[in-house]
C-alpha positions as a printed NumPy array, in Angstrom:
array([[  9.777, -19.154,   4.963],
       [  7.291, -19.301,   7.819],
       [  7.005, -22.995,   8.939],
       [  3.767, -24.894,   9.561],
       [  3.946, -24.641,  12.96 ],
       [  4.421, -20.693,  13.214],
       [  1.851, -20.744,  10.002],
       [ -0.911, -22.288,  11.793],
       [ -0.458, -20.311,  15.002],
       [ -0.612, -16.847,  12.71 ],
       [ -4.103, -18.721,  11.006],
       [ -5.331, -19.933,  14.383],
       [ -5.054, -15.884,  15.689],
       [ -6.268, -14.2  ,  12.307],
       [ -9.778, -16.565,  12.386],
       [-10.343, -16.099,  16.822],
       [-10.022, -12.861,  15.61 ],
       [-12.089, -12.57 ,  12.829],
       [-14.865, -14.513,  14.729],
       [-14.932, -11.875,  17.639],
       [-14.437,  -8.458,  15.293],
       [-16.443,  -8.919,  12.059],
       [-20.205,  -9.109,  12.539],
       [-20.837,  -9.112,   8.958],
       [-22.838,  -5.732,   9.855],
       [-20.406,  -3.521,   7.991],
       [-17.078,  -4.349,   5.663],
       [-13.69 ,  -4.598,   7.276],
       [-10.275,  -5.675,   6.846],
       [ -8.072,  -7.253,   9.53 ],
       [ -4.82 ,  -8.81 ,   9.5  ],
       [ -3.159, -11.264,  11.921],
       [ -0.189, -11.956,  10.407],
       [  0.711,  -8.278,  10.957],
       [ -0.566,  -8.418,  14.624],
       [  1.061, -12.146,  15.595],
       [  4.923, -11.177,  15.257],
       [  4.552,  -8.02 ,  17.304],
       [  2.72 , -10.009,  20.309],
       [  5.252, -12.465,  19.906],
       [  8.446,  -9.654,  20.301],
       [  5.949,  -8.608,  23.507],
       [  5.885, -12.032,  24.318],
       [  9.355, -12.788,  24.753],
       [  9.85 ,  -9.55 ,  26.705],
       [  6.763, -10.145,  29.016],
       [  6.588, -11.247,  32.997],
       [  4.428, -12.403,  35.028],
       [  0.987, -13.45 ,  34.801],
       [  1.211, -11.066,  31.219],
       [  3.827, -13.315,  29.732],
       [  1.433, -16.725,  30.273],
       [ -1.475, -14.746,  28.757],
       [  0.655, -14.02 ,  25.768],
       [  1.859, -17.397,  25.162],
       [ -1.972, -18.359,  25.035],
       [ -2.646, -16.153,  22.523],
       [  0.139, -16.587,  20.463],
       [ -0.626, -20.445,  20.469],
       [  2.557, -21.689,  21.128],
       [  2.711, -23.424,  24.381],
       [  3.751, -22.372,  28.276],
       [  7.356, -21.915,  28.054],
       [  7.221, -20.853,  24.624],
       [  7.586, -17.537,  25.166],
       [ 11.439, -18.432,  25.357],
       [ 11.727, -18.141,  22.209],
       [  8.984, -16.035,  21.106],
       [ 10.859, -12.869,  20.372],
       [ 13.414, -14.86 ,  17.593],
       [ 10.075, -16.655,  16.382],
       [  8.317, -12.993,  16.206],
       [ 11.916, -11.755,  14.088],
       [ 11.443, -14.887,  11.695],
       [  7.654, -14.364,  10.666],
       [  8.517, -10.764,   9.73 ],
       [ 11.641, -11.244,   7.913],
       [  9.365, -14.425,   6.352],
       [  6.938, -11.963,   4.72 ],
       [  9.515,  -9.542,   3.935],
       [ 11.246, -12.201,   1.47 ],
       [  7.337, -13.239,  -0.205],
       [  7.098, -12.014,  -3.22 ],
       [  4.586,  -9.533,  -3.246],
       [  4.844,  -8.638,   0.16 ],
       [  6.596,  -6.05 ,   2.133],
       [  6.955,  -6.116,   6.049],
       [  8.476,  -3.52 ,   8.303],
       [  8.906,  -2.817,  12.018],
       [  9.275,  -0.081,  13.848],
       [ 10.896,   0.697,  17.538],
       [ 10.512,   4.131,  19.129],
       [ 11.807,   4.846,  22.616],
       [ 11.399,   7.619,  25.039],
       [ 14.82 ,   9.548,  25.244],
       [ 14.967,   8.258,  28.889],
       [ 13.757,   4.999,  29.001],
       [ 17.079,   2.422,  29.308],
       [ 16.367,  -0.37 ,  27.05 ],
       [ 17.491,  -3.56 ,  27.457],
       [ 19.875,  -4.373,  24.603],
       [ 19.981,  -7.969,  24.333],
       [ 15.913,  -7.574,  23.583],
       [ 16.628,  -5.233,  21.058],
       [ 19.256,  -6.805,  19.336],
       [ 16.425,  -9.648,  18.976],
       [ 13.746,  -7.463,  16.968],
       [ 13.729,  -7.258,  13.552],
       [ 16.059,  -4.949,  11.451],
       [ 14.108,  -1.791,  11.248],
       [ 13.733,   2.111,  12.229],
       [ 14.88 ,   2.79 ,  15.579],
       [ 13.846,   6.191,  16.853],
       [ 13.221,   7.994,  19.805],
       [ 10.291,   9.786,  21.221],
       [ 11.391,  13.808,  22.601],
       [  8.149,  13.724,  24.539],
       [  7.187,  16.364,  22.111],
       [  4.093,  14.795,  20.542],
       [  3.295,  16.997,  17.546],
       [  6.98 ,  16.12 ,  16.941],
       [  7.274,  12.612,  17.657],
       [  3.793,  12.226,  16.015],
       [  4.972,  13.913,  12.628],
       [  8.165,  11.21 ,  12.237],
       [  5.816,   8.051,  13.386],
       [  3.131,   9.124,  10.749],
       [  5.904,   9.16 ,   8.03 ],
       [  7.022,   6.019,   8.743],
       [  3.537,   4.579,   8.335],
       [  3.038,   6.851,   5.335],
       [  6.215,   5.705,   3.835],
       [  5.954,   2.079,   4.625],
       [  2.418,   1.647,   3.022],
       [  3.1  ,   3.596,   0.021],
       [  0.648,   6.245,   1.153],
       [ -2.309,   4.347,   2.419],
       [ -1.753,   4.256,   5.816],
       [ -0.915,   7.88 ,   6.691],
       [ -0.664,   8.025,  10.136],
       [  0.035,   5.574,  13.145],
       [ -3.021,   3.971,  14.367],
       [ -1.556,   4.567,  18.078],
       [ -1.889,   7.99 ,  20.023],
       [  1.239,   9.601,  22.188],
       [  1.22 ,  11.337,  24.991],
       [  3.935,  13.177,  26.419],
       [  4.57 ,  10.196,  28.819],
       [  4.641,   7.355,  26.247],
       [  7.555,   5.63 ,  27.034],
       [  7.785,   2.949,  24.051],
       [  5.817,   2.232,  20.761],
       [  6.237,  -0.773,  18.58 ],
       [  4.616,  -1.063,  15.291],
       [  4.675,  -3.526,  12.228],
       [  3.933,  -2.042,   8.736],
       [  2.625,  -4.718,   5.921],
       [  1.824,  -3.974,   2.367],
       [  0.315,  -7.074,   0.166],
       [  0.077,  -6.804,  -3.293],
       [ -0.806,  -8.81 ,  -6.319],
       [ -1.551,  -8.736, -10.285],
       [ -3.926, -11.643, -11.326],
       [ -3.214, -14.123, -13.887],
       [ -5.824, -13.725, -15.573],
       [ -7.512, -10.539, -15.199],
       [-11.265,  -9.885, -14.963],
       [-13.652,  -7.922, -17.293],
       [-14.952,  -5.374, -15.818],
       [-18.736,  -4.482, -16.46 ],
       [-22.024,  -4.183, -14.425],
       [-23.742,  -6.402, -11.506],
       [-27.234,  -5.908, -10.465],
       [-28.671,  -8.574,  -7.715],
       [-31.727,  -9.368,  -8.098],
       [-32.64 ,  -9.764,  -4.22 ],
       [-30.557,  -9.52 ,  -0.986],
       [-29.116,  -6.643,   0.635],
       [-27.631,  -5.589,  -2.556],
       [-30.816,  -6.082,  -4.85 ],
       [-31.264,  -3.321,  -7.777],
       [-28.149,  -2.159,  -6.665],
       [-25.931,  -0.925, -10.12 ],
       [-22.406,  -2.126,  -9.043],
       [-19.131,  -2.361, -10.093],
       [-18.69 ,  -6.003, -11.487],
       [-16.148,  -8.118, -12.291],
       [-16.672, -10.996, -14.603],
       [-13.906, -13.699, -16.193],
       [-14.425, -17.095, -17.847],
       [-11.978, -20.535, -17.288],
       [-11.978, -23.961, -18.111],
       [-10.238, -24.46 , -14.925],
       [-13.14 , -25.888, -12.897],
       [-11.271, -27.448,  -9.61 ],
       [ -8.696, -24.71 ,  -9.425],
       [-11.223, -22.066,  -9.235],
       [-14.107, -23.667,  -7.314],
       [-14.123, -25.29 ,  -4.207],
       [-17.933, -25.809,  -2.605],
       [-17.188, -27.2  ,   1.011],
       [-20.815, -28.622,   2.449],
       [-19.81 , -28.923,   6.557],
       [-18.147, -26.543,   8.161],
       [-19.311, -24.846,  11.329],
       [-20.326, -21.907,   9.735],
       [-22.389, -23.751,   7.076],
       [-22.06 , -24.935,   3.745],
       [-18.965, -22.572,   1.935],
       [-18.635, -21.892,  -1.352],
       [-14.666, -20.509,  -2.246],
       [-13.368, -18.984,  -5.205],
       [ -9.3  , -18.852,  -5.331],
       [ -8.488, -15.878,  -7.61 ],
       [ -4.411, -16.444,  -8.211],
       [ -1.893, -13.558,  -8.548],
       [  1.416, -14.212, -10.498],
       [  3.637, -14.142,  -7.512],
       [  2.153, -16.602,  -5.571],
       [ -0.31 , -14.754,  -3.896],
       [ -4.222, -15.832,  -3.779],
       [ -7.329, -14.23 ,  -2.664],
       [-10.172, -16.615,  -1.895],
       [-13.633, -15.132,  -1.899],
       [-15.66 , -16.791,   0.679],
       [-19.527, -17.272,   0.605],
       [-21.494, -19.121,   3.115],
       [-25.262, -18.728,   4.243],
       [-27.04 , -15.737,   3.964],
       [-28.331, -15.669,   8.156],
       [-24.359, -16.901,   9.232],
       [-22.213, -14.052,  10.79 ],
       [-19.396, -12.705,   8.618],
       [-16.893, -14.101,  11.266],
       [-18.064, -17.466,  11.845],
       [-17.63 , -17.685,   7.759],
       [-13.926, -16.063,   7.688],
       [-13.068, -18.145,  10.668],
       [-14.468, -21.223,   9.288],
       [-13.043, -20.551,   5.273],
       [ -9.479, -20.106,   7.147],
       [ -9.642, -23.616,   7.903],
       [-11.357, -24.686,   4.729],
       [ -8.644, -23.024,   2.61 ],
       [ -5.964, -25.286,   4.829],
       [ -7.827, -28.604,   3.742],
       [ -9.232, -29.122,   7.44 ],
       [-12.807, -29.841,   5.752],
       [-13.477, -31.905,   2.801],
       [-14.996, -30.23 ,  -0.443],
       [-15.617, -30.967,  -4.22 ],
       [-14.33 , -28.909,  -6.641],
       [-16.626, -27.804,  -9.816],
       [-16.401, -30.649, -12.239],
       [-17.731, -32.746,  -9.321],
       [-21.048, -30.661,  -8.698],
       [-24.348, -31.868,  -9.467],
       [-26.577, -29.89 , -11.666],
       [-28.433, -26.767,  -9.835],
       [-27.702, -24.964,  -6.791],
       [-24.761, -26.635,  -5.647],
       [-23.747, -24.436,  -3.417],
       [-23.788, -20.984,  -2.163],
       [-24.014, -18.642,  -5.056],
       [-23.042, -21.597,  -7.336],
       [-25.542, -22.817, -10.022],
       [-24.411, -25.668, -12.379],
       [-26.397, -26.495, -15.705],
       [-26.124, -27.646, -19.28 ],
       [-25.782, -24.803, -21.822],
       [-26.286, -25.045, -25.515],
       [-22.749, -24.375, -26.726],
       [-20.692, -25.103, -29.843],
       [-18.006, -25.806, -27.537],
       [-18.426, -28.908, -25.212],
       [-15.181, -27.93 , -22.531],
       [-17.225, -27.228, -19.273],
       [-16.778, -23.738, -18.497],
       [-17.352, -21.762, -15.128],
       [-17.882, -17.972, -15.039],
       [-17.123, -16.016, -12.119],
       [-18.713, -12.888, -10.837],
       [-17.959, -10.359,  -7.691],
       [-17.865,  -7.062,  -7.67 ],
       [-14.734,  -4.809,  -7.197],
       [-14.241,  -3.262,  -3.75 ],
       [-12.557,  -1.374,  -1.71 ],
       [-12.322,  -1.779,   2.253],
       [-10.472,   0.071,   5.196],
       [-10.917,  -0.172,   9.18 ],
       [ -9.474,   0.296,  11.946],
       [ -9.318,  -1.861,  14.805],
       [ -8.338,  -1.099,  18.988],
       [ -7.095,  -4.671,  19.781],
       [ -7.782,  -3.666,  23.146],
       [-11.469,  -4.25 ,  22.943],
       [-10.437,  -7.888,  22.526],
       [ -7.467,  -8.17 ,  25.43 ],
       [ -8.285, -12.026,  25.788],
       [ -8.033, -13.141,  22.377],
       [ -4.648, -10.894,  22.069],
       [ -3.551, -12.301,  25.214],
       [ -3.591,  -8.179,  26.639],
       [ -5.77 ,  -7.719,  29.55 ],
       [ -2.822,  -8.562,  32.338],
       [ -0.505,  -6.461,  30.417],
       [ -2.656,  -3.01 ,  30.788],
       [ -2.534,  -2.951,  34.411],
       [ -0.665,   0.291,  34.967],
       [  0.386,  -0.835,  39.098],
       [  2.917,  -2.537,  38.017],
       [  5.433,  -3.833,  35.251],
       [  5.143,  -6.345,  32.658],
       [  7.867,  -5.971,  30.58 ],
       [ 10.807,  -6.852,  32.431],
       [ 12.81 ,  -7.865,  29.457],
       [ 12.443,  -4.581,  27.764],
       [ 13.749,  -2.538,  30.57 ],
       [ 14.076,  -2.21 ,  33.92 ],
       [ 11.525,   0.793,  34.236],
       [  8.144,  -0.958,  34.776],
       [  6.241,  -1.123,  31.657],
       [  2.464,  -1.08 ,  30.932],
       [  0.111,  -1.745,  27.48 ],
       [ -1.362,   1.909,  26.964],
       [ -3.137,   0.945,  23.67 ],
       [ -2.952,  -0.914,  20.899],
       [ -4.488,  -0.871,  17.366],
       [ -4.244,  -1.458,  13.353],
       [ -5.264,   0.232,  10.631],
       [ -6.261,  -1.417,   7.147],
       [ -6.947,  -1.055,   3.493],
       [ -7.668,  -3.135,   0.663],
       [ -8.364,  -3.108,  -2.986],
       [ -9.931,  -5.62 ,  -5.109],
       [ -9.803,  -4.811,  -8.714],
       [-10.204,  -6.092, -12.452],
       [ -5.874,  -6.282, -12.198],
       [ -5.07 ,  -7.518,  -8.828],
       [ -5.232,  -7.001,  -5.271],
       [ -3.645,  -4.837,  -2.624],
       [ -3.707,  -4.12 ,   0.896],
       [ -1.873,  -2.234,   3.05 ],
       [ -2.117,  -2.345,   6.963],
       [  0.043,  -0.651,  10.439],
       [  0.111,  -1.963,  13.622],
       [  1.031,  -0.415,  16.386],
       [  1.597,  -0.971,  20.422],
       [  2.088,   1.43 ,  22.74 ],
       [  3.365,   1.449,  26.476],
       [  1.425,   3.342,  28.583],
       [-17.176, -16.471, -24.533],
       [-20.061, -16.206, -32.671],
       [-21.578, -17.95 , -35.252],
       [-22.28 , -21.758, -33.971],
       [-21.549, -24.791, -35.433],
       [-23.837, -27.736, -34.628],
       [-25.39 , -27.244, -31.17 ],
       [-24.04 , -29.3  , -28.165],
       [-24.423, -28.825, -24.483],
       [-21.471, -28.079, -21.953],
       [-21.669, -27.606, -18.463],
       [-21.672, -24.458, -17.256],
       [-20.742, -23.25 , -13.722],
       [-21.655, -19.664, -12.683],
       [-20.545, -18.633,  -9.449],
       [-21.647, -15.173,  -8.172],
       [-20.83 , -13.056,  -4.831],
       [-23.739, -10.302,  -5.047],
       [-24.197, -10.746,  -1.312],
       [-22.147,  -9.785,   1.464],
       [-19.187, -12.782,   1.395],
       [-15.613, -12.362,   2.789],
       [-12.078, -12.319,   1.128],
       [ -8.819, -14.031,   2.521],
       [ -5.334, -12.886,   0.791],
       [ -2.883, -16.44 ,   1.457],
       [  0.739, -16.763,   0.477],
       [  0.203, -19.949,  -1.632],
       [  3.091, -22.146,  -0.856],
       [  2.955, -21.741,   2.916],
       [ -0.909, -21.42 ,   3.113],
       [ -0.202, -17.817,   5.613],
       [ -3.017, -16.135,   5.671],
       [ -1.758, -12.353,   4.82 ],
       [ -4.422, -10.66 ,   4.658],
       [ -8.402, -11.434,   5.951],
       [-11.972,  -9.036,   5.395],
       [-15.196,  -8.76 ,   4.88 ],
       [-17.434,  -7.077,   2.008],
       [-21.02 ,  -5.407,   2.7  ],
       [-20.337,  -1.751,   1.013],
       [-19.046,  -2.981,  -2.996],
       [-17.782,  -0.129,  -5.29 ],
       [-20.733,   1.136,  -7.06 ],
       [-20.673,   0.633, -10.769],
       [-19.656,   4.018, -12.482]])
């Protein structure tokens, strides 16, 4: 099990990231947790100005990168033993590049290969590995070779969960927004379980937030995240991150007052034979995939030192000098009236009948027909697994 420490600094990367990548102008899907081990095995590996840039990014501390390739090994292993979760890594080597063993002997247990310098060959057995490693989804690596790649290094990560309690599924049309008249795919369930479903947080930096924990039976959540309509999508994933960790204080929905309580939340009193307050929640079912080039964003991954081709950064990988030629991730995920999966590579390479007498019961109907975000968390260590954002829903069939 990840501890806090290492949990935090994987969080603290996925929402920087977040923030910079997702505009909110288009759905996409992004995962730190997949990207923070292998900067980490980099990390402890690195020289040089490359190796302080690293430590930055990876959040934990000058000196730290020590012990940053062990740390990297313990994540991934980590989310390999989470239920629901399967984490791989991958090491290919150029036939003639020495490697230095005591590194290797550090990385995770995983597929060690080498690379002919054919690339239509090479390229084949690294897209297989993908393929096989994300049951399909991901069917090629999200890295190019060229007959001088020396070294790739790439993390496979597959989430998956069943909820609960499943949804119904049925028909949303909003009514305004970017989505208004729109026939779409909904997604509709009913619980008495007010505070474990709802969470309206009023102050973050992104805004008000309203959050909507959807729990899978093997201990795997997906919170939807809705904040104001004119916030970007990243300052809202960035700022739900830390409102899923407690960092900002909320009410759950027993504790609203009647109205609009919140984004997308209206409370009210509705004639009922039943008096147990009730809250109905609404989103529609989605599908999302992306791919990222992490390069775009060399600060935040802690990569702009380490691309300089005039000399070596890698002096604990091997003696032959050693420079970032790209780096990237591909993602997919799936929303649906069962469950949720995702799937993701990453890769680095070197270069409610009749009624009784009327009552009223509260009634709180929380609905995502706007553009909102989604963040898949490991619920006992509060990892964030998985984090996206939805502007293209699944339209109704």
């Amino acid at each position: 099990m990840t501890d806090a420490t290492a949990t935090g600094a994987v969080n603290a990367l996925t929402g920087r990231w977040a923030r910079a990548a997702v505009s909110g102008a288009e759905s996409t899907v992004l995962t730190g947790a997949g990207a923070w081990p292998l900067l980490a095995l980099l990390a402890g590996a690195a020289g040089g100005p490359a190796r302080g840039e690293l430590e930055d990014a990876l959040g934990i501390g000058a000196g730290g990168a020590d012990g940053a390739t062990a740390l990297g090994r313990e994540v991934v292993e980590a989310m390999a033993a989470m239920d629901g979760v399967a984490a791989a890594t991958g090491l290919w080597t150029r036939y003639d590049l020495p490697v230095r063993p005591e590194w290797e002997a550090e990385l995770p247990r995983g597929v060690r290969g080498v690379l002919s310098g054919d690339t239509e060959r090479d390229g084949k057995e690294l897209d297989a590995w993908a393929s096989r490693c994300t049951d399909g989804a991901i069917d090629r690596m999200p890295v190019p070779l060229t007959p001088v790649t020396q070294l790739v290094l790439a993390g496979a990560l597959t989430v998956r969960t069943a909820w609960q309690q499943p949804f119904q599924p049925g028909f949303l049309r909003p009514g305004h927004g970017p989505w208004r008249d729109r026939s779409l795919a909904g997604l509709t369930r009913k619980t008495g379980d007010l505070d474990g479903v709802l969470r309206v947080v009023p102050d973050t930096p992104a805004g008000p937030l309203t959050l909507s924990g959807v729990a899978g039976g093997n201990g795997i959540d997906v919170h939807l995240v809705l904040g104001p309509e004119d916030v970007p999508g990243g300052q809202v994933l960035e700022a739900g991150i830390g409102a899923v960790a407690g960092e900002y204080p909320g009410w759950g929905g027993s504790a609203l007052p009647l109205g609009e309580a919140g984004p997308g939340v209206t409370v009210m009193e509705a004639v009922s034979w039943d008096t147990t307050p009730s809250l109905v929640l609404t989103t529609p079912q989605f599908t999302v995939t992306a791919r990222h080039d992490l390069l775009r964003h060399a600060e935040l991954f802690g990569l702009r030192t380490a691309q300089d081709t005039s000399r070596g950064h890698f002096p604990g990988i091997s003696p032959s000098p050693l420079a970032l030629s790209s780096g990237r991730q591909s993602m997919t995920a799936s929303f649906s009236a069962e469950g949720f999966w995702a799937a993701a590579v990453t890769a680095f390479a070197m270069a409610p009948g009749s009624a009784p007498p009327q009552r009223k019961a509260r009634l709180v109907r929380v609905t995502y027909d706007r553009p909102f975000g989604f963040l898949a968390v490991h619920r006992a260590t509060g990892l964030v697994l998985t984090a996206g954002w939805v502007t293209e829903p699944e339209a109704a069939s």
